[in-house]
Short mmCIF file of C-alpha atoms in Angstrom, two decimals:
data_model
loop_
_atom_site.label_atom_id
_atom_site.label_comp_id
_atom_site.label_asym_id
_atom_site.label_seq_id
_atom_site.Cartn_x
_atom_site.Cartn_y
_atom_site.Cartn_z
CA UNK A 1 -0.07 -0.16 -0.03
CA UNK A 2 1.37 3.54 -0.94
CA UNK A 3 1.91 5.71 1.82
CA UNK A 4 0.20 9.31 1.50
CA UNK A 5 1.88 12.52 2.12
CA UNK A 6 0.05 14.99 4.42
CA UNK A 7 -0.84 18.58 2.98
CA UNK A 8 2.09 19.94 5.45
CA UNK A 9 4.44 17.51 3.99
CA UNK A 10 3.56 18.52 0.42
CA UNK A 11 3.57 22.60 0.85
CA UNK A 12 7.14 21.86 2.88
CA UNK A 13 8.57 20.07 -0.24
CA UNK A 14 6.86 22.14 -2.66
CA UNK A 15 8.29 25.23 -1.33
CA UNK A 16 11.96 23.91 -0.65
CA UNK A 17 11.43 23.14 -4.51
CA UNK A 18 10.29 26.67 -5.28
CA UNK A 19 13.17 27.99 -3.53
CA UNK A 20 15.90 26.01 -5.19
CA UNK A 21 14.71 27.09 -8.27
CA UNK A 22 14.36 30.52 -7.35
CA UNK A 23 18.03 30.71 -6.27
CA UNK A 24 19.20 28.79 -9.59
CA UNK A 25 17.28 31.62 -11.69
CA UNK A 26 18.82 34.40 -9.38
CA UNK A 27 22.15 32.86 -10.31
CA UNK A 28 21.39 32.67 -14.04
CA UNK A 29 20.41 36.03 -14.53
CA UNK A 30 23.43 37.35 -12.71
CA UNK A 31 25.60 35.37 -14.69
CA UNK A 32 23.97 36.21 -17.79
CA UNK A 33 23.98 40.13 -17.36
CA UNK A 34 27.49 39.83 -16.23
CA UNK A 35 28.63 38.38 -19.62
CA UNK A 36 26.29 40.71 -21.34
CA UNK A 37 28.28 43.77 -19.79
CA UNK A 38 31.34 42.71 -20.97
CA UNK A 39 33.19 44.96 -23.69
CA UNK A 40 32.82 43.76 -27.51
CA UNK A 41 35.89 45.50 -28.09
CA UNK A 42 38.96 46.51 -25.72
CA UNK A 43 40.63 49.83 -26.09
CA UNK A 44 43.59 50.50 -23.92
CA UNK A 45 45.01 54.41 -24.10
CA UNK A 46 48.79 55.14 -23.38
CA UNK A 47 50.60 58.47 -23.12
CA UNK A 48 54.07 59.32 -22.57
CA UNK A 49 55.50 60.91 -19.13
CA UNK A 50 55.86 64.31 -21.03
CA UNK A 51 52.20 63.83 -22.45
CA UNK A 52 53.35 64.80 -26.04
CA UNK A 53 52.65 61.32 -27.21
CA UNK A 54 49.26 59.34 -27.09
CA UNK A 55 48.00 56.38 -28.40
CA UNK A 56 45.69 53.29 -28.13
CA UNK A 57 45.85 49.46 -28.16
CA UNK A 58 42.83 47.48 -29.94
CA UNK A 59 43.92 44.00 -29.74
CA UNK A 60 40.60 42.84 -31.26
CA UNK A 61 41.02 44.79 -34.25
CA UNK A 62 45.17 44.28 -34.84
CA UNK A 63 46.35 47.22 -33.03
CA UNK A 64 48.92 45.75 -30.42
CA UNK A 65 50.62 46.67 -27.82
CA UNK A 66 54.11 46.06 -29.76
CA UNK A 67 52.60 48.72 -32.09
CA UNK A 68 52.12 51.42 -29.14
CA UNK A 69 55.48 50.83 -28.21
CA UNK A 70 57.38 51.01 -31.30
CA UNK A 71 55.41 54.45 -31.80
CA UNK A 72 56.74 55.64 -28.48
CA UNK A 73 60.48 54.61 -29.33
CA UNK A 74 59.93 56.45 -32.64
CA UNK A 75 58.62 59.59 -30.66
CA UNK A 76 61.42 59.49 -28.60
CA UNK A 77 64.08 59.42 -31.17
CA UNK A 78 62.24 62.05 -33.46
CA UNK A 79 62.40 64.49 -30.36
CA UNK A 80 65.54 63.23 -28.87
CA UNK A 81 63.84 62.55 -25.72
CA UNK A 82 65.65 59.64 -23.34
CA UNK A 83 64.17 60.49 -19.91
CA UNK A 84 60.27 59.98 -20.46
CA UNK A 85 58.26 56.58 -19.96
CA UNK A 86 55.20 55.22 -21.73
CA UNK A 87 51.94 55.10 -19.23
CA UNK A 88 48.44 53.34 -19.27
CA UNK A 89 45.88 55.74 -18.84
CA UNK A 90 43.27 52.82 -18.21
CA UNK A 91 42.81 50.86 -15.10
CA UNK A 92 41.84 46.92 -15.64
CA UNK A 93 38.21 45.80 -15.94
CA UNK A 94 36.73 42.70 -14.29
CA UNK A 95 37.36 40.99 -17.84
CA UNK A 96 40.90 41.94 -18.11
CA UNK A 97 43.92 39.13 -17.97
CA UNK A 98 46.02 40.90 -15.23
CA UNK A 99 49.11 38.86 -16.23
CA UNK A 100 49.22 40.66 -19.54
CA UNK A 101 52.37 42.86 -19.38
CA UNK A 102 50.15 45.86 -20.39
CA UNK A 103 49.50 45.98 -16.29
CA UNK A 104 53.45 46.41 -15.71
CA UNK A 105 53.36 49.96 -17.02
CA UNK A 106 52.71 52.89 -14.53
CA UNK A 107 49.24 54.01 -14.50
CA UNK A 108 48.50 57.58 -14.72
CA UNK A 109 45.20 59.64 -14.61
CA UNK A 110 44.80 61.32 -17.81
CA UNK A 111 41.71 62.94 -19.36
CA UNK A 112 41.86 63.39 -22.99
CA UNK A 113 40.47 66.54 -24.96
#
């Protein structure tokens, strides 16, 4: 003979299932919204310590850090400057690879006109 559950037991089981389902839905929505906020194209801004040189790195479009560094070296040579450094004007986002060497550059708070 089958054992019947009482109404209280059924309500408790149903409540536990609904709370679990709600928890799963909330976590899923948070994950999806986090992914939707991810930038499609990363743009990193650089400036020289004398503020005479500015450039951008756009890895998804083929504009690499090596290109920025080469342009900076050309700027130094063309202007006979030895004591300047290349600096980054962006802080890492939640999506950035913090082990990338771009983050070894000194950060400077710089506003572009």
